[in-house]
Amino acid sequence: MENFFGHLKEEMFHRVRFLSTDALAVHLNEYIRWYDTNRISTKLEGLSPVQYSAQALAA
């Protein structure tokens, strides 16, 4: 979890100011969806978490 929050702070909050908690919530949900489905990870052999899980289930 510490790794996730480190990425979250680095990739989402640098130089960004949210004007409302609703805007923050929307952006946070979009970031989590992107992190889980599209973000490439070197620890997962260059795949996104969804791709890696699908590959593991297919094997």
Coordinates of C-alpha atoms in Angstrom, one line a residue:
M1 CA 0.0 0.0 0.0
E2 CA 2.9 2.4 0.7
N3 CA 4.0 1.9 -2.9
F4 CA 0.6 2.7 -4.2
F5 CA 0.2 5.9 -2.1
G6 CA 3.7 7.0 -3.2
H7 CA 2.7 6.7 -6.8
L8 CA -0.6 8.4 -6.1
K9 CA 1.0 11.4 -4.6
E10 CA 3.7 11.6 -7.3
E11 CA 1.5 11.1 -10.3
M12 CA -1.8 12.7 -9.2
F13 CA -1.1 15.5 -6.7
H14 CA 2.0 17.3 -7.9
R15 CA 1.0 20.8 -9.0
V16 CA -2.7 20.0 -8.9
R17 CA -5.2 21.8 -6.8
F18 CA -8.7 20.5 -6.4
L19 CA -11.5 23.0 -5.9
S20 CA -13.9 20.6 -4.3
T21 CA -14.1 17.2 -2.6
D22 CA -16.3 16.0 -5.5
A23 CA -13.6 16.9 -8.0
L24 CA -11.0 15.1 -5.9
A25 CA -13.3 12.0 -5.6
V26 CA -13.8 11.9 -9.4
H27 CA -10.1 12.3 -10.2
L28 CA -9.2 9.7 -7.5
N29 CA -11.6 7.1 -9.0
E30 CA -10.3 7.8 -12.5
Y31 CA -6.7 7.4 -11.2
I32 CA -7.5 4.1 -9.5
R33 CA -9.2 2.7 -12.6
W34 CA -6.2 3.7 -14.7
Y35 CA -3.7 2.3 -12.1
D36 CA -5.5 -1.1 -12.1
T37 CA -6.2 -1.4 -15.9
N38 CA -3.6 0.5 -17.9
R39 CA -0.5 1.3 -15.8
I40 CA 2.4 -0.8 -17.0
S41 CA 4.5 -2.3 -14.2
T42 CA 8.0 -3.6 -14.6
K43 CA 7.4 -5.9 -11.6
L44 CA 4.6 -7.5 -13.6
E45 CA 6.8 -8.3 -16.6
G46 CA 5.8 -5.1 -18.4
L47 CA 2.1 -5.7 -18.2
S48 CA -0.8 -3.9 -16.4
P49 CA -2.3 -5.6 -13.4
V50 CA -5.3 -6.7 -15.4
Q51 CA -3.2 -8.1 -18.2
Y52 CA -1.0 -10.0 -15.7
S53 CA -3.9 -11.5 -13.9
A54 CA -5.5 -12.6 -17.2
Q55 CA -2.2 -14.2 -18.3
A56 CA -1.9 -16.0 -15.0
L57 CA -5.4 -17.3 -15.2
A58 CA -4.9 -18.5 -18.8
A59 CA -1.8 -20.5 -17.8

